[in-house]
PDB file of C-alpha atoms in Angstrom:
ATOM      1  CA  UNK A   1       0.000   0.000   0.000  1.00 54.00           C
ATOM      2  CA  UNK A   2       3.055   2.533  -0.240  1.00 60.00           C
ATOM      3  CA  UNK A   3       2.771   2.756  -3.326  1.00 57.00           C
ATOM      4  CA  UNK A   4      -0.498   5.205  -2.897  1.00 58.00           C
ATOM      5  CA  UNK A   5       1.924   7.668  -0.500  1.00 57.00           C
ATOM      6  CA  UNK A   6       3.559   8.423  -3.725  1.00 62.00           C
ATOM      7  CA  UNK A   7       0.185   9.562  -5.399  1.00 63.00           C
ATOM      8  CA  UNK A   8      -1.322  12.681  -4.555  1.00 66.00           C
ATOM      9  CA  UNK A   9      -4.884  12.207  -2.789  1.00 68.00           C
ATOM     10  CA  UNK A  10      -7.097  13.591  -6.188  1.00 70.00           C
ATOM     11  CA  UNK A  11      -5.100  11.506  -8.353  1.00 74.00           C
ATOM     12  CA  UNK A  12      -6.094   8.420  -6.185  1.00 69.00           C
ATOM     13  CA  UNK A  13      -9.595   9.445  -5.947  1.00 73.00           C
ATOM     14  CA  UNK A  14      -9.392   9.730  -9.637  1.00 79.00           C
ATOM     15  CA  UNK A  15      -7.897   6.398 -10.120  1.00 75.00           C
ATOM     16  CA  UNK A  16     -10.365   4.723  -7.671  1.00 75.00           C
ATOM     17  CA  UNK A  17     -13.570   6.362  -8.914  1.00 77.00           C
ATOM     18  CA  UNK A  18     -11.945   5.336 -12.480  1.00 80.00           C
ATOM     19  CA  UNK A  19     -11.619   2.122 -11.758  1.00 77.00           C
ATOM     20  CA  UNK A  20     -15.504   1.356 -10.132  1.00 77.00           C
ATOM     21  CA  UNK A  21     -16.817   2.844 -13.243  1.00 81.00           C
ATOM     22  CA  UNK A  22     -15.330   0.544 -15.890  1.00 81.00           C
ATOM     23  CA  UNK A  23     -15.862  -2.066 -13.831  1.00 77.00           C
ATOM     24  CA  UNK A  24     -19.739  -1.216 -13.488  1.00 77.00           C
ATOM     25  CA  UNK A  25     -19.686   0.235 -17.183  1.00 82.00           C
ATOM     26  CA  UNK A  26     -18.194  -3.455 -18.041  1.00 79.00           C
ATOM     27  CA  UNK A  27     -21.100  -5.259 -15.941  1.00 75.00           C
ATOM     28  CA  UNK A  28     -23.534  -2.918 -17.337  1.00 78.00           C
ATOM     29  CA  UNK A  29     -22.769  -4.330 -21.297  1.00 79.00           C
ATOM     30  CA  UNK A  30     -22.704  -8.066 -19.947  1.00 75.00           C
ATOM     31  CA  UNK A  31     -25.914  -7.336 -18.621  1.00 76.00           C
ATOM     32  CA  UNK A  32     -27.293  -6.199 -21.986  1.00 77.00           C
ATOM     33  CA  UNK A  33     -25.435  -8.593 -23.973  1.00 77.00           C
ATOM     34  CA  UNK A  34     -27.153 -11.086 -21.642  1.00 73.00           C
ATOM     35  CA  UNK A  35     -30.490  -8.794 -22.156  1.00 76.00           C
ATOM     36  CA  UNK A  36     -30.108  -9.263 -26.145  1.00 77.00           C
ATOM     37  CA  UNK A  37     -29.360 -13.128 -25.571  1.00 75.00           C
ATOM     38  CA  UNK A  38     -32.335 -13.699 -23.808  1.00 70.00           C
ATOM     39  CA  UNK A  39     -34.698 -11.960 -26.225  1.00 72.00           C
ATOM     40  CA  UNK A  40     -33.058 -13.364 -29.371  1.00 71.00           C
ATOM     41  CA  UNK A  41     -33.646 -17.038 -27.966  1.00 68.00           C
ATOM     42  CA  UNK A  42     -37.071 -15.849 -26.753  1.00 70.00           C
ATOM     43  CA  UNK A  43     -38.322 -14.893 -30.476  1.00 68.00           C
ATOM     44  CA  UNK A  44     -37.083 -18.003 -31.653  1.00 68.00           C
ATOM     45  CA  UNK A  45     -38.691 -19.790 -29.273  1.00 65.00           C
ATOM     46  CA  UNK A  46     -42.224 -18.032 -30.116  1.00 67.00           C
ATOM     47  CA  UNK A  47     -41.857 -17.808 -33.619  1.00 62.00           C
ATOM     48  CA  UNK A  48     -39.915 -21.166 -34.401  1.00 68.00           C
ATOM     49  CA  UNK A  49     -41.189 -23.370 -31.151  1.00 72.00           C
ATOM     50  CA  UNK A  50     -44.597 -21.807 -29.514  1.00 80.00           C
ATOM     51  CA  UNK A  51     -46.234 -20.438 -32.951  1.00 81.00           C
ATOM     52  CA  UNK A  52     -45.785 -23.810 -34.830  1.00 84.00           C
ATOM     53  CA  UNK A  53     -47.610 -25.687 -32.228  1.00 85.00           C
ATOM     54  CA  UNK A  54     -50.272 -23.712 -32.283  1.00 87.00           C
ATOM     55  CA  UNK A  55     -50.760 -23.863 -35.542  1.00 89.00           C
ATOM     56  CA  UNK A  56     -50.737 -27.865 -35.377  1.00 91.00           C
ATOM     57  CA  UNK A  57     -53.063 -27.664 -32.730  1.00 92.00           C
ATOM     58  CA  UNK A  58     -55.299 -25.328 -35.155  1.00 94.00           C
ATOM     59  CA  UNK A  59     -55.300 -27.952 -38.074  1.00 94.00           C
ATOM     60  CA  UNK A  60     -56.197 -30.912 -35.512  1.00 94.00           C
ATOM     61  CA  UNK A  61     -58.896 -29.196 -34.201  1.00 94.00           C
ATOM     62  CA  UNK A  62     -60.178 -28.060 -37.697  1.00 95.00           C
ATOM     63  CA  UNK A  63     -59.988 -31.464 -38.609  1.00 94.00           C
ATOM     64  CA  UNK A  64     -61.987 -33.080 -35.407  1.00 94.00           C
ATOM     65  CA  UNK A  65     -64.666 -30.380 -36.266  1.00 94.00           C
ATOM     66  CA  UNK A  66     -65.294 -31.243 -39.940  1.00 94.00           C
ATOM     67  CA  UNK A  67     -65.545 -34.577 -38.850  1.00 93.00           C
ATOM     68  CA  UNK A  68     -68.379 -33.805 -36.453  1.00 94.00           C
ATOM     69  CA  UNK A  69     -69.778 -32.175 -38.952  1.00 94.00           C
ATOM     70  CA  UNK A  70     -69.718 -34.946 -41.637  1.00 93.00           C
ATOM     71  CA  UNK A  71     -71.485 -37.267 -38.497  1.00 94.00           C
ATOM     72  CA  UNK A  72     -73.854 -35.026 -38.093  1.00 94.00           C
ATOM     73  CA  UNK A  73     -75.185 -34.461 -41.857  1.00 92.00           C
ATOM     74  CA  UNK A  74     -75.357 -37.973 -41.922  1.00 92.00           C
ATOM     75  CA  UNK A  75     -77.927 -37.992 -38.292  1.00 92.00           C
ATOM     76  CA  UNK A  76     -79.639 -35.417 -39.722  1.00 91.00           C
ATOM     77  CA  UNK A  77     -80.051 -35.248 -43.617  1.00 89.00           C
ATOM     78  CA  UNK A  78     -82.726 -32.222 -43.190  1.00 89.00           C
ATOM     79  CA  UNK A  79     -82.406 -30.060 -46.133  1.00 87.00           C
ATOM     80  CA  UNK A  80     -81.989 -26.594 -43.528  1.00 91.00           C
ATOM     81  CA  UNK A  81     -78.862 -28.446 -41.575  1.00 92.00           C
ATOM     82  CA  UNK A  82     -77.550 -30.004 -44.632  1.00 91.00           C
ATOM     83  CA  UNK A  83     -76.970 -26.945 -46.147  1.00 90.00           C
ATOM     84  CA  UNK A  84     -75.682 -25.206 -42.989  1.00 92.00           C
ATOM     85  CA  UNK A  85     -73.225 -27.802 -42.315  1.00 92.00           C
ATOM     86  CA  UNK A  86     -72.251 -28.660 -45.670  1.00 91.00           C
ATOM     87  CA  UNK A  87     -70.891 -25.002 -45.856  1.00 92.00           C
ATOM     88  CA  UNK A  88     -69.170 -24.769 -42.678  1.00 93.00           C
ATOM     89  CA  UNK A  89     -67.768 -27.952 -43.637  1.00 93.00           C
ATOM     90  CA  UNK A  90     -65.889 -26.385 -46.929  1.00 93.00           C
ATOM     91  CA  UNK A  91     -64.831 -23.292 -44.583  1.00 94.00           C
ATOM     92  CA  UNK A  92     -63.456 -25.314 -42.396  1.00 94.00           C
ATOM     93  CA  UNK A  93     -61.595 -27.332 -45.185  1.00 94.00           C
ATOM     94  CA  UNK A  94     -59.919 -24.267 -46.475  1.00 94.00           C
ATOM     95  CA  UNK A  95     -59.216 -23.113 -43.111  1.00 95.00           C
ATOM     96  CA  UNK A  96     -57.260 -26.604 -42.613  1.00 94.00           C
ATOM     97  CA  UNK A  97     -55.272 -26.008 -45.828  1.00 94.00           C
ATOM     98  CA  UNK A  98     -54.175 -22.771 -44.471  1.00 94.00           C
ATOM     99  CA  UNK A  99     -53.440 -23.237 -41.260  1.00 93.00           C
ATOM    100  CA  UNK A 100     -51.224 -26.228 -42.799  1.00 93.00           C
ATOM    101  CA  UNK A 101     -49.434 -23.832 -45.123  1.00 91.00           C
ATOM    102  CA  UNK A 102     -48.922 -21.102 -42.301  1.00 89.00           C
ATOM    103  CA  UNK A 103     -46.932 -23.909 -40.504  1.00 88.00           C
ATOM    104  CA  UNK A 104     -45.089 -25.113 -42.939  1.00 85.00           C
ATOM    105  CA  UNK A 105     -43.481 -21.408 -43.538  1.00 83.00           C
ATOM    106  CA  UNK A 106     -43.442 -21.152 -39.997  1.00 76.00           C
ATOM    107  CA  UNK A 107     -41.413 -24.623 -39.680  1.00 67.00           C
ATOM    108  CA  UNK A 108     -39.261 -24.155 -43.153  1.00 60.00           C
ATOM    109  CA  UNK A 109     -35.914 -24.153 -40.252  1.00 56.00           C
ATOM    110  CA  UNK A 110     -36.899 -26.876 -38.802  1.00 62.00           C
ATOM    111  CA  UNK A 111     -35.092 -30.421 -39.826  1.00 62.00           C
ATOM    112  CA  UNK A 112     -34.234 -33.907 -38.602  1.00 75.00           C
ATOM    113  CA  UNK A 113     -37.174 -35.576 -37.028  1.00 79.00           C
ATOM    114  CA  UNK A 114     -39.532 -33.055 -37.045  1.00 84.00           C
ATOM    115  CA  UNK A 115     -39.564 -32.377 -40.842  1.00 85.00           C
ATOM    116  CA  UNK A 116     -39.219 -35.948 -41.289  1.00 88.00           C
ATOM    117  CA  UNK A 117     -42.574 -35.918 -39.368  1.00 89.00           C
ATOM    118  CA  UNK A 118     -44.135 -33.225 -41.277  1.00 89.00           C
ATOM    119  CA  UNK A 119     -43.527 -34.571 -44.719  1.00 89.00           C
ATOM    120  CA  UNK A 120     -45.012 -37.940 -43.512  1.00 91.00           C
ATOM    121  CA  UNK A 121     -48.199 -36.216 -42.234  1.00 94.00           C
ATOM    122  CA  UNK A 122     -48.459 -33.972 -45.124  1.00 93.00           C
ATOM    123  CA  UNK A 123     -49.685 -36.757 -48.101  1.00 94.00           C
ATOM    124  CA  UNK A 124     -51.840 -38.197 -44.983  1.00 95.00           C
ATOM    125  CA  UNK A 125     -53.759 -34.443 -44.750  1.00 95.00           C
ATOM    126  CA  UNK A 126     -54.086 -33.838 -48.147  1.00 95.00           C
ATOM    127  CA  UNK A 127     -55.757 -37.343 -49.057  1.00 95.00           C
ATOM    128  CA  UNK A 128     -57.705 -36.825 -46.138  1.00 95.00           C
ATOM    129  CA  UNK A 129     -59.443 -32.970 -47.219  1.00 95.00           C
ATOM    130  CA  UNK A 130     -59.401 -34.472 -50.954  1.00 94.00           C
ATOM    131  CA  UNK A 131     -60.573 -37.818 -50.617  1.00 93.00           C
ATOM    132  CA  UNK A 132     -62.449 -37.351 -47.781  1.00 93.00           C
ATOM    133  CA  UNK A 133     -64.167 -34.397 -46.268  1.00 94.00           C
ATOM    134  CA  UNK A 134     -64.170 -32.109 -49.595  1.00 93.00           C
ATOM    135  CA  UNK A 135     -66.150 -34.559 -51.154  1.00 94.00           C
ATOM    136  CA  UNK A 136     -68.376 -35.354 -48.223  1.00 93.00           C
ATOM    137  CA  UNK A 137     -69.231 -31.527 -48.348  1.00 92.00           C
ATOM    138  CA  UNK A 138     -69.812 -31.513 -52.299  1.00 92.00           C
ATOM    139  CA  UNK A 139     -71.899 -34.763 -51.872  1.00 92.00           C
ATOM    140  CA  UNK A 140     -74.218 -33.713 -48.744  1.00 90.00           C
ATOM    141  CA  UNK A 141     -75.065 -30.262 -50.383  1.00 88.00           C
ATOM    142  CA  UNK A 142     -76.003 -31.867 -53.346  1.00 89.00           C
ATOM    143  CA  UNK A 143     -78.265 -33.981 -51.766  1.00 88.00           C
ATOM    144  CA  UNK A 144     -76.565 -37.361 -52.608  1.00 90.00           C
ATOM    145  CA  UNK A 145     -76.924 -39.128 -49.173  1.00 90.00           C
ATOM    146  CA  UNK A 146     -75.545 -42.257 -49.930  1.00 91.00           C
ATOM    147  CA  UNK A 147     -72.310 -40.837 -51.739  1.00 92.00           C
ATOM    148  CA  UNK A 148     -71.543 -39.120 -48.291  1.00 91.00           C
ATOM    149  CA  UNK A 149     -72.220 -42.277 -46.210  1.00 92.00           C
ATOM    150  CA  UNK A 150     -69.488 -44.034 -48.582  1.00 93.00           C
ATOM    151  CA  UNK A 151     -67.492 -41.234 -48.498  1.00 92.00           C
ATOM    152  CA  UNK A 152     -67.389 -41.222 -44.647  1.00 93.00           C
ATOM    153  CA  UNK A 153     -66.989 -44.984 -43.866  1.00 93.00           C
ATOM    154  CA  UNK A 154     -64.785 -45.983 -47.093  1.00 93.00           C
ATOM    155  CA  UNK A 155     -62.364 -42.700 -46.313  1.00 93.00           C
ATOM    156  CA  UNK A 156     -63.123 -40.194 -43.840  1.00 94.00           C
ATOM    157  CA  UNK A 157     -63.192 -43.335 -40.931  1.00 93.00           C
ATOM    158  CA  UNK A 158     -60.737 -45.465 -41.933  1.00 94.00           C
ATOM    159  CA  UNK A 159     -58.039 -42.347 -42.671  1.00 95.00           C
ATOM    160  CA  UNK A 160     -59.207 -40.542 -39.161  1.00 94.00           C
ATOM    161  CA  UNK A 161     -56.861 -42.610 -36.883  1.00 94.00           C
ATOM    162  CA  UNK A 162     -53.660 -42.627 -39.291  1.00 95.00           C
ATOM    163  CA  UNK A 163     -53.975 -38.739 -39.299  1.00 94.00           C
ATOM    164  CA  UNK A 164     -54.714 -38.565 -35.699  1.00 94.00           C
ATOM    165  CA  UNK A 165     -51.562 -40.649 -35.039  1.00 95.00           C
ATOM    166  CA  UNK A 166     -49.266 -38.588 -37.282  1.00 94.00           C
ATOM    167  CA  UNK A 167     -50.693 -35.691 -36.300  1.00 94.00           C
ATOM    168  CA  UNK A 168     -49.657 -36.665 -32.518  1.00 93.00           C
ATOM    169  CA  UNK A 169     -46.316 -38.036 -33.780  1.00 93.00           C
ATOM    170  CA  UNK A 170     -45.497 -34.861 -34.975  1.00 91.00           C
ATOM    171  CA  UNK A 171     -47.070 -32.704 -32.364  1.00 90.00           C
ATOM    172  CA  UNK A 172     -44.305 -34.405 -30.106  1.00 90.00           C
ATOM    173  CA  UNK A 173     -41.552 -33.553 -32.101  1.00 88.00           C
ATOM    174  CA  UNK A 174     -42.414 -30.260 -31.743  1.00 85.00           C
ATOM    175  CA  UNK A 175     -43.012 -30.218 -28.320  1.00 85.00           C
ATOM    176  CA  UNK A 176     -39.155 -32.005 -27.623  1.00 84.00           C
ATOM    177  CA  UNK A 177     -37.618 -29.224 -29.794  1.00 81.00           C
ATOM    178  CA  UNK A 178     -39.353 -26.715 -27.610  1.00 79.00           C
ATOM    179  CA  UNK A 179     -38.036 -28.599 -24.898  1.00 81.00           C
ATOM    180  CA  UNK A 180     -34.413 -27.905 -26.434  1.00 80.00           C
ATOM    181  CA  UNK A 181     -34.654 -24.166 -27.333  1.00 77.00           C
ATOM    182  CA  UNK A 182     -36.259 -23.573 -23.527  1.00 79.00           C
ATOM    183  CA  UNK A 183     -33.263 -25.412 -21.866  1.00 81.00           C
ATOM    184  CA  UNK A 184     -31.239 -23.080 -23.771  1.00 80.00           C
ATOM    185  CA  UNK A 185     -33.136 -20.397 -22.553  1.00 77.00           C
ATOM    186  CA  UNK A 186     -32.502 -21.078 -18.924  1.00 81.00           C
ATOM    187  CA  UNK A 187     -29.057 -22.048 -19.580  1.00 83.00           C
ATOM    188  CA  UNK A 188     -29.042 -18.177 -20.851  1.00 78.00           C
ATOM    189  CA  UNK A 189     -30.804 -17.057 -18.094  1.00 78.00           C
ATOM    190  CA  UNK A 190     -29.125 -19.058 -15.483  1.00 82.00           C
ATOM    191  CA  UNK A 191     -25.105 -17.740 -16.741  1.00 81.00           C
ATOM    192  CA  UNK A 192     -26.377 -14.015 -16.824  1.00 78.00           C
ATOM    193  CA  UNK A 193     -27.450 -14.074 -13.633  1.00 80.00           C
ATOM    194  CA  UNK A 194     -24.183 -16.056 -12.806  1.00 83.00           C
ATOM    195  CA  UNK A 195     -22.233 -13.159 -14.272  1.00 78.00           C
ATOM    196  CA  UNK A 196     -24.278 -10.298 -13.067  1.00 79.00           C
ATOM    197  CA  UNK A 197     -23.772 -12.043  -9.167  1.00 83.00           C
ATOM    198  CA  UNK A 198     -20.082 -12.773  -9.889  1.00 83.00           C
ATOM    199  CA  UNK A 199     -19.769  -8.735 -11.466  1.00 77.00           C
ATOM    200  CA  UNK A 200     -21.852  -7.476  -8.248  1.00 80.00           C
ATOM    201  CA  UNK A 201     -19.775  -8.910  -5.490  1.00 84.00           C
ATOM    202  CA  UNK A 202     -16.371  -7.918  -7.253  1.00 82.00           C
ATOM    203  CA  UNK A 203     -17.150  -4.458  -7.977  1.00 78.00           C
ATOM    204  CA  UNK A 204     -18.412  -4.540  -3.701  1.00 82.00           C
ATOM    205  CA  UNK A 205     -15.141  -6.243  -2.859  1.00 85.00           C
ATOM    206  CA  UNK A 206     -13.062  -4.022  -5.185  1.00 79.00           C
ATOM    207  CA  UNK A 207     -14.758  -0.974  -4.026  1.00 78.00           C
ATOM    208  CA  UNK A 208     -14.431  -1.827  -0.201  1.00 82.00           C
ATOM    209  CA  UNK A 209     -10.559  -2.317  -0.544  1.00 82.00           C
ATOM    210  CA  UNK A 210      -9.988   0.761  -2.424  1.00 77.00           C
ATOM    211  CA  UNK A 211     -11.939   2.761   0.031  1.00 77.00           C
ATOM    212  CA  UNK A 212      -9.999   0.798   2.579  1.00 81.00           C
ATOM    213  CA  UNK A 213      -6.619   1.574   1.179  1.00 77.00           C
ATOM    214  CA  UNK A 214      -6.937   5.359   0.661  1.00 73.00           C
ATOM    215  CA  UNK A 215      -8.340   5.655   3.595  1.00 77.00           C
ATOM    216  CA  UNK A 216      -5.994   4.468   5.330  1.00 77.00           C
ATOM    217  CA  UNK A 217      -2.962   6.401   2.831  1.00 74.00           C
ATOM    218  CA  UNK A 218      -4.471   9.227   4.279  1.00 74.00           C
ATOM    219  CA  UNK A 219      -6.086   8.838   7.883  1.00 77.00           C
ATOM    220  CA  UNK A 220      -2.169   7.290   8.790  1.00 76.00           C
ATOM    221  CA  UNK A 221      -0.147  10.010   7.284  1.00 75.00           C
ATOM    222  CA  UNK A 222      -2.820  12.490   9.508  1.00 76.00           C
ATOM    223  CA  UNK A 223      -2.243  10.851  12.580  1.00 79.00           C
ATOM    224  CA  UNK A 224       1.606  10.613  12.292  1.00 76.00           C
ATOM    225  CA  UNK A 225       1.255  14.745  11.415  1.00 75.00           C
ATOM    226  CA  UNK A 226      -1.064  16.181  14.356  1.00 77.00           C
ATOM    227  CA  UNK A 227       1.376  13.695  16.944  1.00 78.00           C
ATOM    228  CA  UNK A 228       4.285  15.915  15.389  1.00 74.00           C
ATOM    229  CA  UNK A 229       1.695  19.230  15.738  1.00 76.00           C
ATOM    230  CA  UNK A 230       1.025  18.565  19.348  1.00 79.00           C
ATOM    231  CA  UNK A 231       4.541  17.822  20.334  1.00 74.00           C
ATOM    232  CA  UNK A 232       5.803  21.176  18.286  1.00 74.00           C
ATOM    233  CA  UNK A 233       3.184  22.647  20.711  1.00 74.00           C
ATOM    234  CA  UNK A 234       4.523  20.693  24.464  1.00 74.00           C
ATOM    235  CA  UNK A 235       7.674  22.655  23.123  1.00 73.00           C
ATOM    236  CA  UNK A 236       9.570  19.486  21.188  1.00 69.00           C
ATOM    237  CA  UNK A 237      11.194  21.151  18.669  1.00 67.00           C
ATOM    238  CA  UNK A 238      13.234  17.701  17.582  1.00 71.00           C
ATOM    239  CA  UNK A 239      12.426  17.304  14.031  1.00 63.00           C
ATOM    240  CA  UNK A 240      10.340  14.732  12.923  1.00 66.00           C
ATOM    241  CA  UNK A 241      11.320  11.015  11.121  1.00 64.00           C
ATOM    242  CA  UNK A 242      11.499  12.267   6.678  1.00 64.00           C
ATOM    243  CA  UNK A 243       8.152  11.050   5.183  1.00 66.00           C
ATOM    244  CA  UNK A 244       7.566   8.641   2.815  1.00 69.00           C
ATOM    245  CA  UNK A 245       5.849   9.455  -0.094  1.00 66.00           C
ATOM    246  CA  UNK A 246       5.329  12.379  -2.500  1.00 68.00           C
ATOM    247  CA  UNK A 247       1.976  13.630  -1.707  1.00 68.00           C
ATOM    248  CA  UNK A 248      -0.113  16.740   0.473  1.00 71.00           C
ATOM    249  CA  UNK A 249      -0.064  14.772   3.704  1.00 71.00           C
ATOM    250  CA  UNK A 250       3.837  14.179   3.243  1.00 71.00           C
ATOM    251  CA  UNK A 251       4.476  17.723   1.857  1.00 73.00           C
ATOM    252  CA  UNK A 252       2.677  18.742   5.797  1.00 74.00           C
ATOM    253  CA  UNK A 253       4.966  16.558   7.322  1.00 73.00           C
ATOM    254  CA  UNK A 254       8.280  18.216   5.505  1.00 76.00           C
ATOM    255  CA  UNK A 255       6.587  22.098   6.469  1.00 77.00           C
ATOM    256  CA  UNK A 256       6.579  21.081   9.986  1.00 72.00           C
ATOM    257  CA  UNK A 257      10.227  19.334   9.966  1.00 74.00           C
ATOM    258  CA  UNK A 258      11.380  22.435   8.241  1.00 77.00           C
ATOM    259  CA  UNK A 259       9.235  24.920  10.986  1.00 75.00           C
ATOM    260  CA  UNK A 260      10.776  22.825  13.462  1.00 75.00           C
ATOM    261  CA  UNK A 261      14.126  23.136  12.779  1.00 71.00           C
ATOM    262  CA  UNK A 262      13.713  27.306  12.132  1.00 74.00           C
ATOM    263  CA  UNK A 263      12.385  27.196  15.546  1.00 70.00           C
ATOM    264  CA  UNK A 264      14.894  25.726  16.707  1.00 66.00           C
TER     265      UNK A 264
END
């Protein structure tokens, strides 16, 4: 700590002060690098993860309502439901289509098992609206009853569970590689908070020490000068031991051995 005796007491302020404020300026840009982490790998998991599953879960339950709607043409043929079904029905086939296309752009970064997974379900979906519940619509509104009974036992039931099951198959792909992404979100999470502790408790170590340390460069230098000021005033006019250092507190110490020694 001698070293700061040959500082003068503003430059070591200075150099103290100096040094707290890079320190926090340097935990202030890990915290927003760590800020800009955390959002980036938030986005992706919304827009890559959280939006694609919705958009499954969209097309699955456009598909479970068609087929209620196909069931229920066929327990009541009525002319008034018929037609009110029959159209929903088409809506909701269109809506299906698009919802399908919507995750497909939404999933074009996605690879390995889950696109492996969505071109197996694909065929399965279109077959289904083509084969199955577009015609069911086109046959009901036209009146031709039996067509959509054949339609719905020779396609729409028989192709229901091998959707369903590829529909879930994929479904949990997507869910394991939102999994992923939100591990590496806390992973994120967890090291910036890491590094914002870690920063905290240095810059409170580093600043207690430095305010220990100049405190003490000066409070010591103080007490050694008013002990020389009180025995100049009991009448010792012995000159005092040469200071160490180069700054005010030792520049005192040198007036007083030089008063002494005129007074003497």
């Amino acid at each position: 700590m001698h070293w700061l005796l040959l500082v003068r007491i503003g430059t070591r302020l200075t150099l103290a002060f100096g040094a707290l404020l890079l320190l926090l300026a340097a935990l202030a840009g890990a915290a927003l690098l760590g800020t800009q982490r955390l959002a980036t790998s938030g986005e992706v998991l919304y827009t890559q993860r959280t939006l694609p599953l919705v958009q499954l879960a969209q097309v699955d339950g456009l598909l479970g309502r068609s087929r209620v709607l196909v069931m229920d043409m066929l327990i009541d043929p009525g002319t008034a439901n018929i037609e009110r079904r029959s159209t929903e029905l088409r809506g909701l086939v269109e809506q299906a289509r698009q919802a399908w296309t919507g995750y497909r752009q939404s999933a074009l970064a996605h690879s390995g098992l889950t696109q492996e997974r969505a071109q197996a379900f694909e065929p399965l979906l279109n077959a289904y609206l083509d084969k199955g519940l577009a015609p069911a619509a086109q046959a009901a509104s036209e009146g031709r009853y039996d067509d959509t009974v054949a339609q719905y036992s020779d396609h729409i039931s028989p192709m229901a569970p091998q959707v369903a099951q590829a529909m879930a198959a994929l479904t949990e792909a997507e869910v394991a590689l939102a999994q992923a992404e939100f591990a590496q979100v806390q992973q994120v999470a967890g090291s910036t908070r890491s590094l914002m502790w870690g920063g905290t408790l240095t810059a409170l170590l580093l600043g207690a020490w430095l305010a220990w340390a100049i405190t003490r460069s000066v409070t010591t230098p103080l007490r050694h000068a008013v002990r020389v000021a009180g025995a100049i005033a009991d009448g010792d006019l012995r000159a005092p031991p040469a200071p160490m250092g180069r700054d005010e507190c030792a520049e005192m110490l040198r007036a007083l051995g030089s008063m002494c020694g005129q007074l003497s």
